Amino acid sequence: MEAQSENRAVTRARGRRKQSEKKKPHPKRPYLGREKKLEVQPIAPSKNGELTIGDIARARGREVFPLHFLVECATGYALFLAHGINDIDMIKYQAEEYINRSDTPFELKAYLPFSSLGEALLQMNAISNTSVTEMLIKFIQKNFEPPFHRHVLTTADPFLGVKIVNNVGLSNHTSLLTLSVMRGLREKIDKLIGLQPGELDKAQRQLAHLYKDQKRTILDTKSPVPVSSSSFLQEQVMVVPHRFEGFFNAKGKKNILCTRNLVPGEALYGEKLIHVQNEDGTEVEYRVCDPRRSKLGAAILGGVTNIWIKPGSRVMYVGKVCGVTVSDLSDIVGLQDGLVYVVGNSDDVTHMEGKRPNVVTIIENDCYYCHYRMVLGMVDAVFGEIDHPLGEIYRLPTKADNMNSKGHIIFSSGDINREFKLLQTVPLDLVEGAYFIDIGGYRMQPE
């Protein structure tokens, strides 16, 4: 009897153990009954040996849904459907071919203009903090039909995309391919949403100034540094154009590098000024470019083959903000189409900005382009004074006209992303300290 009771107890214990070992639903996911299991296949290239977004989705047992792009600009929010992007090869990286297709690949689904400059600033503050406003949520919900998970959205800031997913339920996709396509899309945004020529530029400048004033109030910066006094060069000289457009040579007892002064009568750091009288009686004033203080001047005298900056250029200046460099760039690019975007904070730049309308200050960390993408237009060149690797700098919009044009970047020594080609390195021996300037090109065309 004792043995039989022991056997029954063992049997009951085994039964309880088997019952407890049965699979239970995950506590965070409601049990939905029998779900259809999707067969996962290894990711294989297509017939042409390509690997596309669609290939990856199908390999994961998912449907291939349309891909939309959200673009935030100074005038409003725009939503585009990207036709055929799911069939673009992600390995060969054919973003340029896609963007420049003869049949426009982007279809404008919706455009929501900002009602005022104040509203634009409110939205930009949210964008810079990677947060989602009620206005943006309503805009997205209005232009997608449920179920939302059947629509895929890509954003310039992947973290913003995640927040939109959490708020609305859209699917999200971000890759190097979509980031490159986004860059090309932003390049053409004014034409795609039907803005008049110059309208986006004007909105970007106004929003940048408003954003700057707001930032300066928060930072409570010191009073602007007064402009240093200067004196006129006493010797007689003849000024002739330099081989680099925007620079000049003043020929006298010795050749002097100079720029045409955009603000006659004023200098930034006590440099000499040169007055030249033309045959028609008009006068032109030039600023002497001191290569001991100007890194551009030191690079030219050090033998740089090309600076890729000229009158009419749009330049983005990042890194350690230097008023001398900003004033040189401002003189070179001029007022007709020329712009210098200064990303950072400097008191002497604050002072000159009011008198140099081609200087636009953006008080942000240069490493976080996503924070100020609404006010930064397309640029032809990037000038950076940095002491750290470039990292993600390839995401900056460094081109004009079209994706096939040559965009160029000038920066101090650091790691170069695979999208850039290093062309030349020049030691800046005339500048105090150990400085080098690297000249590189963005997606250079083969020679």
Tab-separated table of C-alpha atoms in Angstrom:
chain	number	residue	atom	x	y	z
A	1	MET	CA	0.000	0.000	0.000
A	2	GLU	CA	2.800	2.364	0.861
A	3	ALA	CA	4.487	1.667	-2.499
A	4	GLN	CA	1.240	2.273	-4.404
A	5	SER	CA	0.681	5.617	-2.638
A	6	GLU	CA	4.238	6.688	-3.504
A	7	ASN	CA	3.708	5.754	-7.165
A	8	ARG	CA	0.458	7.758	-7.324
A	9	ALA	CA	2.232	10.797	-5.807
A	10	VAL	CA	5.002	10.582	-8.419
A	11	THR	CA	2.419	10.346	-11.211
A	12	ARG	CA	0.550	13.395	-9.951
A	13	ALA	CA	3.832	15.367	-9.702
A	14	ARG	CA	4.749	14.467	-13.276
A	15	GLY	CA	1.335	15.597	-14.467
A	16	ARG	CA	1.662	18.933	-12.732
A	17	ARG	CA	5.144	19.416	-14.233
A	18	LYS	CA	3.953	18.642	-17.758
A	19	GLN	CA	1.008	21.044	-17.316
A	20	SER	CA	3.342	23.839	-16.225
A	21	GLU	CA	5.674	23.205	-19.150
A	22	LYS	CA	2.970	23.947	-21.724
A	23	LYS	CA	3.731	27.025	-23.845
A	24	LYS	CA	2.042	30.194	-22.562
A	25	PRO	CA	1.331	33.389	-24.471
A	26	HIS	CA	3.946	36.169	-24.160
A	27	PRO	CA	2.800	38.483	-21.320
A	28	LYS	CA	3.269	41.616	-23.480
A	29	ARG	CA	1.468	40.268	-26.526
A	30	PRO	CA	-2.191	39.173	-26.491
A	31	TYR	CA	-2.846	35.658	-27.704
A	32	LEU	CA	-4.510	35.890	-31.092
A	33	GLY	CA	-5.145	32.220	-31.630
A	34	ARG	CA	-3.582	30.460	-34.554
A	35	GLU	CA	-1.440	32.808	-36.602
A	36	LYS	CA	-0.245	32.144	-40.093
A	37	LYS	CA	3.457	31.421	-40.029
A	38	LEU	CA	5.402	33.328	-42.680
A	39	GLU	CA	8.150	31.402	-44.367
A	40	VAL	CA	11.503	33.171	-44.112
A	41	GLN	CA	13.787	32.691	-47.091
A	42	PRO	CA	17.497	33.492	-47.394
A	43	ILE	CA	18.089	36.885	-48.988
A	44	ALA	CA	19.017	36.199	-52.601
A	45	PRO	CA	19.904	38.721	-55.308
A	46	SER	CA	17.422	39.297	-58.107
A	47	LYS	CA	17.879	38.056	-61.651
A	48	ASN	CA	20.241	40.940	-62.416
A	49	GLY	CA	22.376	40.195	-59.374
A	50	GLU	CA	20.971	43.167	-57.477
A	51	LEU	CA	19.726	43.423	-53.903
A	52	THR	CA	16.769	45.741	-53.389
A	53	ILE	CA	14.506	46.875	-50.562
A	54	GLY	CA	11.842	44.617	-52.043
A	55	ASP	CA	14.201	41.602	-52.014
A	56	ILE	CA	14.872	42.085	-48.312
A	57	ALA	CA	11.170	42.439	-47.468
A	58	ARG	CA	10.249	39.313	-49.413
A	59	ALA	CA	13.100	37.352	-47.826
A	60	ARG	CA	11.665	38.223	-44.414
A	61	GLY	CA	8.265	36.957	-45.439
A	62	ARG	CA	6.733	40.427	-45.692
A	63	GLU	CA	4.739	42.227	-48.313
A	64	VAL	CA	6.410	45.024	-50.250
A	65	PHE	CA	4.623	48.268	-49.381
A	66	PRO	CA	4.935	51.715	-51.065
A	67	LEU	CA	7.677	53.943	-49.659
A	68	HIS	CA	6.937	57.579	-48.792
A	69	PHE	CA	9.336	60.413	-47.924
A	70	LEU	CA	8.588	63.121	-45.364
A	71	VAL	CA	10.420	66.381	-46.091
A	72	GLU	CA	10.435	69.269	-43.618
A	73	CYS	CA	11.445	72.635	-45.060
A	74	ALA	CA	11.205	76.266	-43.985
A	75	THR	CA	7.836	76.732	-45.704
A	76	GLY	CA	5.996	73.581	-44.616
A	77	TYR	CA	5.724	69.777	-44.561
A	78	ALA	CA	5.714	67.764	-47.792
A	79	LEU	CA	4.903	64.098	-48.359
A	80	PHE	CA	6.131	62.253	-51.460
A	81	LEU	CA	5.506	58.795	-52.862
A	82	ALA	CA	8.705	57.339	-54.333
A	83	HIS	CA	7.756	55.264	-57.367
A	84	GLY	CA	9.938	52.241	-58.055
A	85	ILE	CA	12.374	52.765	-55.189
A	86	ASN	CA	11.763	49.238	-53.875
A	87	ASP	CA	13.478	47.958	-57.038
A	88	ILE	CA	16.652	50.052	-56.716
A	89	ASP	CA	19.844	48.130	-56.003
A	90	MET	CA	21.100	48.855	-52.465
A	91	ILE	CA	24.552	47.391	-53.033
A	92	LYS	CA	25.508	49.250	-56.204
A	93	TYR	CA	24.056	52.327	-54.588
A	94	GLN	CA	22.174	53.715	-57.588
A	95	ALA	CA	20.611	56.733	-55.867
A	96	GLU	CA	21.836	59.202	-58.494
A	97	GLU	CA	20.387	57.207	-61.376
A	98	TYR	CA	17.057	56.985	-59.568
A	99	ILE	CA	16.809	60.698	-58.733
A	100	ASN	CA	17.751	61.822	-62.239
A	101	ARG	CA	15.352	59.540	-64.078
A	102	SER	CA	13.659	61.181	-67.065
A	103	ASP	CA	10.274	60.251	-65.618
A	104	THR	CA	10.079	62.039	-62.252
A	105	PRO	CA	10.106	59.287	-59.607
A	106	PHE	CA	8.553	61.481	-56.893
A	107	GLU	CA	4.827	62.095	-56.642
A	108	LEU	CA	3.731	64.902	-54.319
A	109	LYS	CA	0.986	63.379	-52.165
A	110	ALA	CA	0.426	66.378	-49.890
A	111	TYR	CA	1.945	69.709	-48.901
A	112	LEU	CA	1.050	71.566	-45.696
A	113	PRO	CA	2.394	75.151	-45.693
A	114	PHE	CA	3.109	76.892	-42.407
A	115	SER	CA	0.664	79.715	-41.738
A	116	SER	CA	3.298	82.060	-40.288
A	117	LEU	CA	6.986	82.412	-39.473
A	118	GLY	CA	6.124	81.803	-35.814
A	119	GLU	CA	4.505	78.482	-36.668
A	120	ALA	CA	7.566	77.532	-38.720
A	121	LEU	CA	9.767	78.279	-35.691
A	122	LEU	CA	7.519	76.149	-33.467
A	123	GLN	CA	7.832	73.202	-35.854
A	124	MET	CA	11.589	73.692	-36.214
A	125	ASN	CA	12.046	73.657	-32.445
A	126	ALA	CA	10.280	70.299	-32.363
A	127	ILE	CA	12.340	68.969	-35.284
A	128	SER	CA	15.609	70.043	-33.615
A	129	ASN	CA	14.537	68.169	-30.471
A	130	THR	CA	13.435	65.109	-32.459
A	131	SER	CA	9.878	65.423	-31.221
A	132	VAL	CA	6.554	65.069	-33.024
A	133	THR	CA	4.023	67.898	-32.937
A	134	GLU	CA	0.256	67.517	-33.114
A	135	MET	CA	0.333	69.338	-36.441
A	136	LEU	CA	2.703	66.756	-37.932
A	137	ILE	CA	0.708	63.820	-36.543
A	138	LYS	CA	-2.541	65.129	-38.026
A	139	PHE	CA	-0.823	65.767	-41.363
A	140	ILE	CA	0.408	62.176	-41.552
A	141	GLN	CA	-2.837	60.606	-40.360
A	142	LYS	CA	-4.823	62.615	-42.898
A	143	ASN	CA	-2.750	61.390	-45.829
A	144	PHE	CA	-2.536	57.663	-45.043
A	145	GLU	CA	-5.452	55.257	-44.985
A	146	PRO	CA	-5.567	52.580	-42.288
A	147	PRO	CA	-4.233	50.062	-41.651
A	148	PHE	CA	-1.219	52.317	-41.199
A	149	HIS	CA	1.322	49.498	-40.974
A	150	ARG	CA	0.832	48.893	-44.707
A	151	HIS	CA	2.563	52.206	-45.504
A	152	VAL	CA	6.321	52.757	-45.157
A	153	LEU	CA	7.714	56.187	-44.259
A	154	THR	CA	11.307	57.377	-44.417
A	155	THR	CA	12.580	60.535	-42.703
A	156	ALA	CA	15.830	62.511	-42.725
A	157	ASP	CA	16.159	61.783	-38.992
A	158	PRO	CA	15.697	58.050	-38.261
A	159	PHE	CA	14.866	58.800	-34.608
A	160	LEU	CA	12.016	61.058	-35.691
A	161	GLY	CA	10.802	58.187	-37.861
A	162	VAL	CA	10.671	55.896	-34.837
A	163	LYS	CA	8.578	58.431	-32.914
A	164	ILE	CA	6.162	58.748	-35.819
A	165	VAL	CA	5.863	54.949	-35.900
A	166	ASN	CA	5.073	54.903	-32.192
A	167	ASN	CA	2.441	57.656	-32.552
A	168	VAL	CA	0.761	56.654	-35.806
A	169	GLY	CA	1.708	53.033	-36.432
A	170	LEU	CA	3.331	53.480	-39.842
A	171	SER	CA	6.167	51.205	-40.877
A	172	ASN	CA	9.564	52.862	-41.156
A	173	HIS	CA	12.600	52.230	-43.365
A	174	THR	CA	15.959	54.006	-43.287
A	175	SER	CA	19.127	53.028	-45.131
A	176	LEU	CA	22.071	54.669	-46.874
A	177	LEU	CA	20.071	54.425	-50.082
A	178	THR	CA	17.048	56.295	-48.711
A	179	LEU	CA	19.261	58.920	-47.048
A	180	SER	CA	20.957	59.612	-50.395
A	181	VAL	CA	17.610	59.792	-52.171
A	182	MET	CA	16.327	62.127	-49.429
A	183	ARG	CA	19.294	64.412	-50.037
A	184	GLY	CA	18.483	64.611	-53.739
A	185	LEU	CA	14.807	65.140	-52.976
A	186	ARG	CA	15.576	68.051	-50.661
A	187	GLU	CA	17.712	69.541	-53.425
A	188	LYS	CA	14.654	69.829	-55.688
A	189	ILE	CA	12.028	70.458	-53.020
A	190	ASP	CA	11.175	74.044	-54.032
A	191	LYS	CA	10.323	73.007	-57.591
A	192	LEU	CA	8.473	69.877	-56.509
A	193	ILE	CA	6.125	71.770	-54.185
A	194	GLY	CA	5.649	74.636	-56.628
A	195	LEU	CA	7.434	77.508	-54.892
A	196	GLN	CA	8.455	80.621	-56.799
A	197	PRO	CA	12.204	81.130	-57.463
A	198	GLY	CA	13.887	82.491	-54.353
A	199	GLU	CA	10.867	81.875	-52.116
A	200	LEU	CA	12.456	78.980	-50.224
A	201	ASP	CA	15.757	80.852	-49.847
A	202	LYS	CA	13.943	83.811	-48.326
A	203	ALA	CA	11.995	81.588	-45.920
A	204	GLN	CA	15.171	79.764	-44.869
A	205	ARG	CA	16.974	83.018	-44.116
A	206	GLN	CA	14.068	84.463	-42.133
A	207	LEU	CA	13.642	81.270	-40.129
A	208	ALA	CA	17.389	80.981	-39.525
A	209	HIS	CA	17.547	84.539	-38.149
A	210	LEU	CA	14.518	83.952	-35.928
A	211	TYR	CA	15.958	80.650	-34.696
A	212	LYS	CA	19.308	82.346	-34.042
A	213	ASP	CA	17.718	85.170	-32.035
A	214	GLN	CA	15.830	82.636	-29.945
A	215	LYS	CA	19.001	80.649	-29.298
A	216	ARG	CA	21.012	83.722	-28.392
A	217	THR	CA	18.355	84.751	-25.866
A	218	ILE	CA	18.626	81.329	-24.259
A	219	LEU	CA	22.437	81.366	-24.324
A	220	ASP	CA	22.550	84.981	-23.076
A	221	THR	CA	25.730	85.686	-25.022
A	222	LYS	CA	28.040	88.582	-24.323
A	223	SER	CA	27.931	91.803	-26.295
A	224	PRO	CA	29.335	91.519	-29.820
A	225	VAL	CA	33.068	92.048	-30.161
A	226	PRO	CA	33.716	95.481	-31.706
A	227	VAL	CA	35.423	95.606	-35.081
A	228	SER	CA	39.151	96.242	-34.825
A	229	SER	CA	40.568	99.447	-36.219
A	230	SER	CA	42.482	99.298	-39.473
A	231	SER	CA	44.686	101.531	-41.592
A	232	PHE	CA	45.151	102.017	-45.301
A	233	LEU	CA	48.184	100.660	-47.099
A	234	GLN	CA	50.451	103.624	-47.798
A	235	GLU	CA	52.426	102.336	-50.781
A	236	GLN	CA	51.142	102.538	-54.344
A	237	VAL	CA	49.946	99.176	-55.631
A	238	MET	CA	48.201	97.739	-58.665
A	239	VAL	CA	45.461	95.212	-57.925
A	240	VAL	CA	44.921	92.354	-60.400
A	241	PRO	CA	42.714	89.238	-60.225
A	242	HIS	CA	44.240	86.145	-58.608
A	243	ARG	CA	44.065	82.731	-60.280
A	244	PHE	CA	41.435	81.851	-57.658
A	245	GLU	CA	38.313	83.850	-58.484
A	246	GLY	CA	37.338	86.119	-55.589
A	247	PHE	CA	40.953	86.699	-54.506
A	248	PHE	CA	43.244	89.453	-55.822
A	249	ASN	CA	46.957	90.265	-55.935
A	250	ALA	CA	48.076	93.733	-54.879
A	251	LYS	CA	51.378	94.284	-56.690
A	252	GLY	CA	53.776	96.778	-55.121
A	253	LYS	CA	57.073	96.254	-53.322
A	254	LYS	CA	55.814	92.718	-52.850
A	255	ASN	CA	52.723	90.822	-53.851
A	256	ILE	CA	49.922	90.940	-51.282
A	257	LEU	CA	46.921	88.599	-51.261
A	258	CYS	CA	43.608	90.396	-50.707
A	259	THR	CA	39.826	90.217	-51.123
A	260	ARG	CA	37.327	92.868	-52.169
A	261	ASN	CA	35.886	94.313	-48.951
A	262	LEU	CA	32.155	93.679	-48.739
A	263	VAL	CA	31.856	96.306	-45.970
A	264	PRO	CA	34.053	99.259	-47.024
A	265	GLY	CA	35.854	101.029	-44.210
A	266	GLU	CA	35.662	98.132	-41.769
A	267	ALA	CA	38.003	95.302	-40.890
A	268	LEU	CA	37.727	92.444	-38.434
A	269	TYR	CA	41.191	92.015	-36.978
A	270	GLY	CA	43.091	95.197	-37.855
A	271	GLU	CA	44.106	94.158	-41.364
A	272	LYS	CA	45.298	96.771	-43.864
A	273	LEU	CA	42.840	98.193	-46.387
A	274	ILE	CA	43.678	99.171	-49.969
A	275	HIS	CA	41.880	101.860	-51.988
A	276	VAL	CA	42.092	101.667	-55.769
A	277	GLN	CA	40.589	104.314	-58.055
A	278	ASN	CA	39.203	103.118	-61.341
A	279	GLU	CA	39.490	105.038	-64.607
A	280	ASP	CA	35.853	106.121	-64.311
A	281	GLY	CA	36.564	107.736	-60.950
A	282	THR	CA	34.931	105.065	-58.791
A	283	GLU	CA	36.826	103.527	-55.904
A	284	VAL	CA	37.171	99.896	-54.828
A	285	GLU	CA	38.355	98.827	-51.385
A	286	TYR	CA	40.277	95.622	-50.736
A	287	ARG	CA	41.177	93.854	-47.476
A	288	VAL	CA	44.655	92.420	-47.066
A	289	CYS	CA	44.473	88.686	-46.358
A	290	ASP	CA	47.047	87.918	-43.665
A	291	PRO	CA	48.190	84.287	-44.163
A	292	ARG	CA	49.273	84.152	-40.505
A	293	ARG	CA	45.636	84.448	-39.450
A	294	SER	CA	43.654	83.390	-42.510
A	295	LYS	CA	43.763	79.646	-43.136
A	296	LEU	CA	42.447	80.196	-46.649
A	297	GLY	CA	45.259	82.641	-47.318
A	298	ALA	CA	47.822	80.246	-45.847
A	299	ALA	CA	46.465	77.416	-48.009
A	300	ILE	CA	46.789	79.503	-51.190
A	301	LEU	CA	50.350	80.522	-50.410
A	302	GLY	CA	51.045	76.911	-49.391
A	303	GLY	CA	50.286	75.632	-52.881
A	304	VAL	CA	46.673	74.428	-52.831
A	305	THR	CA	45.558	73.579	-56.371
A	306	ASN	CA	41.881	74.540	-55.998
A	307	ILE	CA	39.690	75.941	-53.209
A	308	TRP	CA	36.356	75.201	-54.962
A	309	ILE	CA	34.877	78.473	-53.644
A	310	LYS	CA	34.189	81.481	-55.881
A	311	PRO	CA	31.741	84.393	-56.290
A	312	GLY	CA	28.173	83.106	-56.136
A	313	SER	CA	29.110	79.959	-54.187
A	314	ARG	CA	27.075	78.755	-51.241
A	315	VAL	CA	29.349	77.593	-48.455
A	316	MET	CA	28.637	75.819	-45.207
A	317	TYR	CA	31.135	76.650	-42.453
A	318	VAL	CA	31.303	74.144	-39.598
A	319	GLY	CA	33.494	73.469	-36.582
A	320	LYS	CA	35.420	76.023	-34.568
A	321	VAL	CA	33.891	79.285	-35.734
A	322	CYS	CA	36.548	81.838	-36.688
A	323	GLY	CA	35.530	85.370	-37.637
A	324	VAL	CA	38.585	85.825	-39.880
A	325	THR	CA	37.588	82.828	-41.992
A	326	VAL	CA	33.952	83.912	-42.141
A	327	SER	CA	34.899	87.408	-43.332
A	328	ASP	CA	37.155	85.944	-46.037
A	329	LEU	CA	34.404	83.608	-47.243
A	330	SER	CA	31.870	86.449	-47.189
A	331	ASP	CA	34.107	88.625	-49.364
A	332	ILE	CA	34.786	85.822	-51.837
A	333	VAL	CA	31.216	84.604	-52.465
A	334	GLY	CA	29.807	88.142	-52.681
A	335	LEU	CA	26.218	89.320	-52.456
A	336	GLN	CA	24.863	88.025	-55.764
A	337	ASP	CA	23.695	84.467	-54.965
A	338	GLY	CA	26.591	83.954	-52.534
A	339	LEU	CA	25.828	82.664	-49.025
A	340	VAL	CA	27.874	81.562	-46.027
A	341	TYR	CA	26.010	79.351	-43.553
A	342	VAL	CA	27.877	79.463	-40.234
A	343	VAL	CA	26.956	76.547	-37.962
A	344	GLY	CA	28.076	77.450	-34.465
A	345	ASN	CA	28.285	80.427	-32.115
A	346	SER	CA	30.755	83.320	-32.211
A	347	ASP	CA	30.409	86.876	-30.929
A	348	ASP	CA	32.488	88.455	-33.718
A	349	VAL	CA	30.392	86.630	-36.324
A	350	THR	CA	27.270	87.990	-34.621
A	351	HIS	CA	28.593	91.508	-35.132
A	352	MET	CA	29.470	91.104	-38.808
A	353	GLU	CA	26.231	89.270	-39.646
A	354	GLY	CA	24.179	92.449	-39.427
A	355	LYS	CA	26.404	94.179	-41.983
A	356	ARG	CA	27.074	91.182	-44.199
A	357	PRO	CA	23.703	89.908	-45.452
A	358	ASN	CA	25.331	86.894	-47.096
A	359	VAL	CA	26.250	85.452	-43.666
A	360	VAL	CA	23.562	83.281	-42.034
A	361	THR	CA	24.291	81.971	-38.531
A	362	ILE	CA	22.791	78.696	-37.293
A	363	ILE	CA	23.473	78.179	-33.584
A	364	GLU	CA	23.657	74.392	-33.451
A	365	ASN	CA	26.171	71.600	-33.079
A	366	ASP	CA	27.611	70.971	-36.554
A	367	CYS	CA	27.521	67.194	-35.983
A	368	TYR	CA	23.706	67.147	-35.904
A	369	TYR	CA	22.569	68.227	-39.348
A	370	CYS	CA	19.128	66.754	-38.650
A	371	HIS	CA	18.500	69.529	-36.122
A	372	TYR	CA	18.866	72.404	-38.592
A	373	ARG	CA	17.896	70.813	-41.907
A	374	MET	CA	14.836	73.087	-42.228
A	375	VAL	CA	16.948	76.244	-42.644
A	376	LEU	CA	20.015	74.982	-44.497
A	377	GLY	CA	19.753	75.075	-48.275
A	378	MET	CA	21.885	73.162	-50.744
A	379	VAL	CA	25.548	74.208	-50.709
A	380	ASP	CA	28.425	73.953	-53.159
A	381	ALA	CA	31.169	73.490	-50.583
A	382	VAL	CA	31.752	72.814	-46.905
A	383	PHE	CA	34.575	74.518	-45.042
A	384	GLY	CA	35.292	72.975	-41.673
A	385	GLU	CA	37.788	73.758	-38.925
A	386	ILE	CA	37.606	70.598	-36.889
A	387	ASP	CA	39.874	68.519	-34.706
A	388	HIS	CA	37.847	65.302	-34.792
A	389	PRO	CA	37.026	62.701	-37.472
A	390	LEU	CA	34.355	63.680	-39.973
A	391	GLY	CA	32.119	60.739	-39.060
A	392	GLU	CA	28.641	61.324	-40.469
A	393	ILE	CA	29.491	64.542	-42.324
A	394	TYR	CA	28.709	62.809	-45.633
A	395	ARG	CA	25.020	63.383	-44.853
A	396	LEU	CA	25.416	67.121	-45.358
A	397	PRO	CA	23.836	68.453	-48.563
A	398	THR	CA	26.933	69.246	-50.622
A	399	LYS	CA	25.828	69.757	-54.171
A	400	ALA	CA	24.060	72.167	-56.472
A	401	ASP	CA	22.109	71.899	-59.739
A	402	ASN	CA	21.770	68.113	-59.816
A	403	MET	CA	23.045	64.888	-58.297
A	404	ASN	CA	25.662	64.497	-61.027
A	405	SER	CA	27.325	67.827	-60.371
A	406	LYS	CA	30.556	67.937	-58.412
A	407	GLY	CA	30.186	68.951	-54.791
A	408	HIS	CA	33.383	69.732	-52.929
A	409	ILE	CA	34.418	69.937	-49.330
A	410	ILE	CA	37.296	71.662	-47.570
A	411	PHE	CA	38.099	70.484	-44.068
A	412	SER	CA	40.952	69.985	-41.624
A	413	SER	CA	42.548	66.570	-41.219
A	414	GLY	CA	40.321	63.707	-40.151
A	415	ASP	CA	38.848	60.409	-41.286
A	416	ILE	CA	37.280	60.575	-44.729
A	417	ASN	CA	34.035	58.771	-45.417
A	418	ARG	CA	33.880	56.467	-48.385
A	419	GLU	CA	31.732	58.964	-50.300
A	420	PHE	CA	34.584	61.466	-50.357
A	421	LYS	CA	37.786	61.372	-52.316
A	422	LEU	CA	40.850	63.065	-50.851
A	423	LEU	CA	42.484	65.224	-53.511
A	424	GLN	CA	45.214	67.121	-51.684
A	425	THR	CA	46.696	67.803	-48.249
A	426	VAL	CA	48.515	71.096	-47.666
A	427	PRO	CA	50.403	72.076	-44.466
A	428	LEU	CA	49.514	75.578	-43.276
A	429	ASP	CA	53.026	76.533	-42.253
A	430	LEU	CA	52.318	80.279	-41.989
A	431	VAL	CA	49.574	79.803	-39.373
A	432	GLU	CA	50.773	79.425	-35.799
A	433	GLY	CA	50.264	75.826	-34.677
A	434	ALA	CA	50.209	72.495	-36.501
A	435	TYR	CA	47.483	72.881	-39.099
A	436	PHE	CA	46.781	71.016	-42.304
A	437	ILE	CA	44.057	71.508	-44.855
A	438	ASP	CA	42.577	68.546	-46.701
A	439	ILE	CA	40.802	69.084	-50.004
A	440	GLY	CA	38.285	66.431	-50.982
A	441	GLY	CA	35.411	65.934	-53.410
A	442	TYR	CA	31.978	64.436	-52.856
A	443	ARG	CA	31.183	61.697	-55.365
A	444	MET	CA	33.761	62.901	-57.836
A	445	GLN	CA	33.153	61.880	-61.439
A	446	PRO	CA	35.863	59.625	-62.872
A	447	GLU	CA	38.450	61.511	-64.885
